[in-house]
Short mmCIF file of C-alpha atoms in Angstrom, two decimals:
data_model
loop_
_atom_site.label_atom_id
_atom_site.label_comp_id
_atom_site.label_asym_id
_atom_site.label_seq_id
_atom_site.Cartn_x
_atom_site.Cartn_y
_atom_site.Cartn_z
CA SER A 1 19.54 31.12 -72.85
CA GLU A 2 17.20 29.96 -70.11
CA SER A 3 19.83 27.53 -68.82
CA ILE A 4 21.88 30.39 -67.35
CA PHE A 5 19.10 30.95 -64.82
CA VAL A 6 19.88 27.64 -63.15
CA TRP A 7 22.29 29.76 -61.07
CA ILE A 8 19.26 31.24 -59.38
CA LEU A 9 18.90 27.85 -57.67
CA THR A 10 22.56 27.29 -56.81
CA ILE A 11 23.59 30.73 -55.55
CA PRO A 12 21.65 30.45 -52.23
CA VAL A 13 23.49 27.25 -51.29
CA ILE A 14 26.87 28.67 -52.30
CA SER A 15 26.34 32.03 -50.58
CA TYR A 16 25.17 30.43 -47.30
CA LEU A 17 28.20 28.12 -47.26
CA LEU A 18 30.67 30.93 -47.99
CA MET A 19 29.11 33.86 -46.12
CA GLY A 20 27.16 32.34 -43.23
CA ARG A 21 23.49 32.66 -42.40
CA LYS A 22 23.03 36.43 -42.10
CA GLN A 23 25.08 37.65 -45.05
CA GLY A 24 24.07 34.61 -47.09
CA PHE A 25 20.38 35.40 -46.53
CA TRP A 26 20.59 38.97 -47.83
CA PHE A 27 22.87 38.07 -50.73
CA SER A 28 20.60 35.17 -51.75
CA LEU A 29 17.44 37.25 -51.44
CA THR A 30 18.88 40.06 -53.56
CA PHE A 31 20.21 37.65 -56.18
CA ILE A 32 16.95 35.69 -56.39
CA ILE A 33 14.80 38.82 -56.75
CA CYS A 34 17.08 40.24 -59.46
CA GLY A 35 17.25 36.86 -61.20
CA ILE A 36 13.47 36.41 -61.20
CA LEU A 37 12.91 39.92 -62.53
CA ALA A 38 15.50 39.35 -65.27
CA TYR A 39 13.94 35.99 -66.15
CA HIS A 40 10.48 37.49 -66.46
CA TRP A 41 11.71 40.44 -68.49
CA ARG A 42 13.60 38.15 -70.88
CA PHE A 43 11.49 35.03 -71.23
CA ILE A 44 7.91 35.63 -70.13
CA SER A 45 6.28 36.35 -73.45
CA THR A 46 3.07 38.14 -74.18
CA GLU A 47 2.55 35.58 -76.90
CA HIS A 48 1.85 32.88 -74.31
CA ASN A 49 -1.57 32.71 -72.71
CA PHE A 50 -2.03 34.08 -69.17
CA SER A 51 -2.28 30.68 -67.50
CA LEU A 52 1.01 29.51 -68.98
CA ASN A 53 2.79 32.70 -67.89
CA VAL A 54 1.44 32.27 -64.36
CA ALA A 55 2.57 28.63 -64.27
CA ILE A 56 6.08 29.54 -65.44
CA SER A 57 6.34 32.39 -62.90
CA VAL A 58 5.13 30.23 -60.02
CA ASN A 59 7.58 27.45 -60.88
CA VAL A 60 10.54 29.82 -61.08
CA ILE A 61 9.64 31.69 -57.88
CA LEU A 62 8.81 28.60 -55.81
CA SER A 63 11.88 26.62 -56.89
CA SER A 64 14.12 29.62 -56.17
CA PHE A 65 12.76 30.29 -52.70
CA LEU A 66 12.63 26.57 -51.92
CA MET A 67 16.39 26.35 -52.46
CA MET A 68 16.91 29.47 -50.36
CA THR A 69 14.76 28.05 -47.55
CA PHE A 70 16.68 24.76 -47.67
CA ALA A 71 20.02 26.59 -47.45
CA HIS A 72 18.76 28.80 -44.60
CA VAL A 73 17.42 25.90 -42.52
CA TYR A 74 20.57 23.86 -43.11
CA GLU A 75 22.84 26.72 -42.02
CA LYS A 76 20.71 27.49 -38.95
CA ASN A 77 20.82 23.84 -37.85
CA ARG A 78 24.56 23.75 -38.41
CA GLU A 79 25.06 26.83 -36.20
CA GLN A 80 22.85 25.36 -33.46
CA ASN A 81 24.76 22.06 -33.53
CA GLU A 82 28.05 23.92 -33.42
CA ASP A 83 26.91 25.98 -30.43
CA ARG A 84 25.69 22.82 -28.69
CA LEU A 85 29.03 21.07 -29.24
CA LEU A 86 30.92 24.10 -27.94
CA SER A 87 28.65 24.19 -24.89
CA LEU A 88 29.21 20.48 -24.25
CA ALA A 89 32.96 20.93 -24.63
CA GLY A 90 32.91 23.54 -21.86
CA THR A 91 30.57 21.65 -19.51
CA ASP A 92 31.37 19.16 -16.78
CA PRO A 93 29.28 16.04 -17.57
CA LEU A 94 28.60 15.11 -13.93
CA THR A 95 27.44 18.43 -12.48
CA GLY A 96 26.50 20.44 -15.57
CA LEU A 97 28.77 23.27 -14.42
CA ALA A 98 31.50 24.86 -16.49
CA ASN A 99 34.72 22.86 -16.69
CA ARG A 100 38.35 24.03 -16.55
CA MET A 101 38.43 24.89 -20.24
CA LYS A 102 35.42 27.18 -19.83
CA LEU A 103 36.95 28.60 -16.65
CA ASN A 104 40.11 29.59 -18.53
CA GLU A 105 38.14 31.07 -21.40
CA SER A 106 35.86 33.08 -19.11
CA PHE A 107 38.77 34.35 -17.01
CA HIS A 108 40.42 35.89 -20.07
CA GLN A 109 37.22 37.77 -20.87
CA LEU A 110 36.36 38.81 -17.31
CA SER A 111 39.91 39.83 -16.39
CA ALA A 112 40.16 41.98 -19.52
CA LEU A 113 36.92 43.74 -18.55
CA ALA A 114 38.09 44.11 -14.95
CA ALA A 115 41.38 45.67 -16.04
CA ARG A 116 39.68 47.98 -18.52
CA HIS A 117 37.07 49.26 -16.05
CA GLN A 118 39.31 48.94 -12.97
CA ASP A 119 36.81 46.62 -11.31
CA PRO A 120 37.82 44.00 -8.74
CA LEU A 121 37.77 40.32 -9.65
CA THR A 122 37.99 37.55 -7.08
CA VAL A 123 38.96 33.91 -7.62
CA VAL A 124 37.71 31.27 -5.14
CA LEU A 125 38.65 27.61 -4.78
CA PHE A 126 36.27 25.36 -2.79
CA ASP A 127 37.12 21.89 -1.55
CA LEU A 128 34.66 19.56 0.18
CA ASP A 129 35.95 18.43 3.56
CA LEU A 130 36.56 14.70 4.06
CA PHE A 131 34.73 13.89 0.86
CA LYS A 132 36.65 10.64 0.40
CA SER A 133 34.85 9.23 3.44
CA ILE A 134 31.51 9.63 1.64
CA ASN A 135 32.77 7.48 -1.23
CA ASP A 136 34.30 4.96 1.16
CA VAL A 137 31.22 4.60 3.39
CA HIS A 138 28.33 5.08 0.96
CA GLY A 139 29.84 4.24 -2.42
CA HIS A 140 30.81 6.27 -5.48
CA ALA A 141 27.22 6.57 -6.75
CA VAL A 142 26.23 8.40 -3.56
CA GLY A 143 29.45 10.42 -3.86
CA ASP A 144 28.43 11.53 -7.36
CA ASP A 145 24.98 12.50 -6.06
CA ALA A 146 26.65 14.47 -3.26
CA LEU A 147 28.75 16.36 -5.81
CA ARG A 148 25.63 17.20 -7.80
CA HIS A 149 23.95 18.32 -4.57
CA VAL A 150 26.81 20.72 -3.80
CA ALA A 151 26.96 21.93 -7.41
CA ASN A 152 23.23 22.72 -7.38
CA PHE A 153 23.57 24.41 -3.99
CA LEU A 154 26.46 26.61 -5.15
CA GLN A 155 24.76 27.44 -8.45
CA LYS A 156 21.54 28.37 -6.65
CA ASN A 157 23.31 30.60 -4.14
CA THR A 158 25.77 32.44 -6.39
CA ARG A 159 25.08 35.30 -8.75
CA LYS A 160 24.28 34.69 -12.40
CA SER A 161 27.01 37.14 -13.36
CA ASP A 162 29.68 35.02 -11.63
CA LEU A 163 31.15 31.89 -13.17
CA LEU A 164 30.98 28.65 -11.20
CA ALA A 165 33.05 25.71 -12.43
CA ARG A 166 33.97 22.24 -11.32
CA PHE A 167 37.73 22.40 -10.99
CA GLY A 168 38.26 18.68 -10.58
CA GLY A 169 37.31 15.91 -8.15
CA GLU A 170 35.54 17.54 -5.22
CA GLU A 171 36.97 20.99 -5.96
CA PHE A 172 34.99 23.89 -7.39
CA ALA A 173 36.12 27.30 -8.62
CA LEU A 174 34.24 30.59 -8.66
CA LEU A 175 35.00 33.82 -10.50
CA MET A 176 33.30 36.71 -8.69
CA VAL A 177 33.00 39.80 -10.87
CA ALA A 178 32.97 43.32 -9.45
CA THR A 179 33.76 41.85 -6.03
CA ASP A 180 36.80 42.72 -3.93
CA ILE A 181 38.45 40.21 -1.64
CA GLU A 182 36.74 41.54 1.51
CA LYS A 183 33.26 41.29 0.03
CA GLY A 184 34.17 37.96 -1.55
CA HIS A 185 35.24 36.62 1.83
CA GLN A 186 31.91 37.62 3.37
CA GLN A 187 29.87 36.03 0.60
CA VAL A 188 31.87 32.78 0.53
CA ASN A 189 31.76 32.51 4.32
CA ALA A 190 27.98 32.94 4.16
CA LEU A 191 27.87 30.12 1.59
CA ARG A 192 29.94 27.93 3.89
CA LYS A 193 27.57 28.48 6.81
CA LEU A 194 24.50 27.90 4.65
CA LEU A 195 25.88 24.63 3.29
CA MET A 196 26.26 23.35 6.85
CA LYS A 197 22.51 23.84 7.26
CA THR A 198 21.73 22.13 3.94
CA PRO A 199 22.59 18.45 4.39
CA PHE A 200 22.61 15.99 1.52
CA THR A 201 19.74 13.54 1.95
CA THR A 202 20.00 9.93 0.78
CA GLN A 203 17.43 7.14 1.08
CA LYS A 204 19.16 5.93 4.23
CA CYS A 205 20.51 9.01 5.97
CA GLU A 206 21.43 12.68 5.89
CA ILE A 207 25.04 13.62 5.22
CA GLN A 208 26.33 16.96 6.40
CA ILE A 209 28.85 18.39 3.95
CA THR A 210 31.23 21.22 4.79
CA LEU A 211 33.69 23.06 2.62
CA SER A 212 36.95 24.90 2.93
CA ALA A 213 37.85 27.78 0.61
CA GLY A 214 40.80 29.86 -0.45
CA ILE A 215 40.39 33.26 -2.09
CA ALA A 216 42.72 35.32 -4.29
CA SER A 217 42.31 38.79 -5.76
CA PHE A 218 43.06 39.73 -9.38
CA GLY A 219 45.86 42.27 -9.43
CA GLN A 220 46.77 41.99 -5.78
CA ASP A 221 47.65 38.29 -5.89
CA GLY A 222 48.45 37.93 -9.58
CA HIS A 223 47.27 38.76 -13.08
CA ASP A 224 46.93 35.37 -14.73
CA LEU A 225 44.65 32.53 -13.76
CA ASP A 226 47.42 30.06 -12.89
CA ASN A 227 48.97 32.44 -10.35
CA LEU A 228 45.61 33.26 -8.81
CA LEU A 229 44.58 29.62 -8.57
CA ASP A 230 47.96 28.77 -7.04
CA LYS A 231 47.52 31.51 -4.42
CA ALA A 232 43.93 30.44 -3.70
CA ASP A 233 45.04 26.80 -3.50
CA LYS A 234 47.72 27.60 -0.91
CA ARG A 235 45.17 29.40 1.24
CA LEU A 236 42.74 26.52 0.75
CA TYR A 237 45.44 24.06 1.83
CA PHE A 238 46.07 26.13 4.96
CA ALA A 239 42.34 26.09 5.74
CA LYS A 240 42.19 22.31 5.45
CA GLU A 241 45.37 21.78 7.46
CA ASN A 242 44.10 24.00 10.26
CA GLY A 243 40.68 22.66 11.08
CA ARG A 244 38.75 22.67 7.77
CA ASN A 245 35.31 24.26 7.32
CA GLN A 246 36.72 27.78 7.01
CA VAL A 247 37.53 30.45 4.45
CA ILE A 248 41.01 31.94 4.07
CA SER A 249 41.41 35.11 2.03
CA GLN A 250 44.88 36.29 3.12
CA ASP A 251 48.27 34.72 3.68
CA PRO A 252 48.86 33.22 7.13
CA ILE A 253 51.41 34.77 9.49
CA THR A 254 54.86 33.40 8.74
CA ALA A 255 57.68 32.58 11.12
CA ASN A 256 59.30 36.00 10.65
CA GLY A 257 56.05 37.77 11.48
CA THR A 258 55.13 38.88 7.96
CA GLY A 259 51.78 38.26 6.39
CA ASN A 260 48.36 38.17 7.95
CA LEU A 261 45.43 35.84 8.21
CA LYS A 262 41.71 36.28 7.76
CA VAL A 263 39.40 33.40 8.60
#
């Protein structure tokens, strides 16, 4: 019966929903071609005139590929929307940088690669010095613009292979791939000096922004992100408590003489 060939029209939708865009495309294409050939072999009669046969063939072929095109476009749009939602979920709305969720996700991937290839991985925490005074003196709108200024500065002056994230408030985090703690210290210290020469300009004045940073090394200071962030945070706290506008990459000297300090 000709009615069985209605499945030619429904299979593309079903296959795209169940298999996804790539597998659904090839399955639908194969099914439609086989179905059209079977339909022509079974129902296109030599008794009909040529024009009628052409009309029947065109209707079957066009309706079949129209359904396949509809299913393909729908699935492609769904994938794009899903990717956009995932991107938004991992993005800080104020600065456009990665957020803490994306930072955690990226660390799992980068640390696994670092361990597999025995490459160094450095974790950095930045904190803007005396940032509260900007909000107090100029207002929170200017404070938000200052955060965006620093975010753009850091993004512009860090490598594309590294991950820069807003950690919260006026704190930023940076995962530096294939970078040991010595090299990381040099690069972050260069960033610190460059930021001092790149003031944030408002309509009324220029605001000089400085940062303090703490650095931790994957493996040497810990193997999970929480431990590394805790170590970097302690070094960052020491930097802020001892003058600000500096980078600390090693533990300070303790009362019993153990530990060392690099500024």
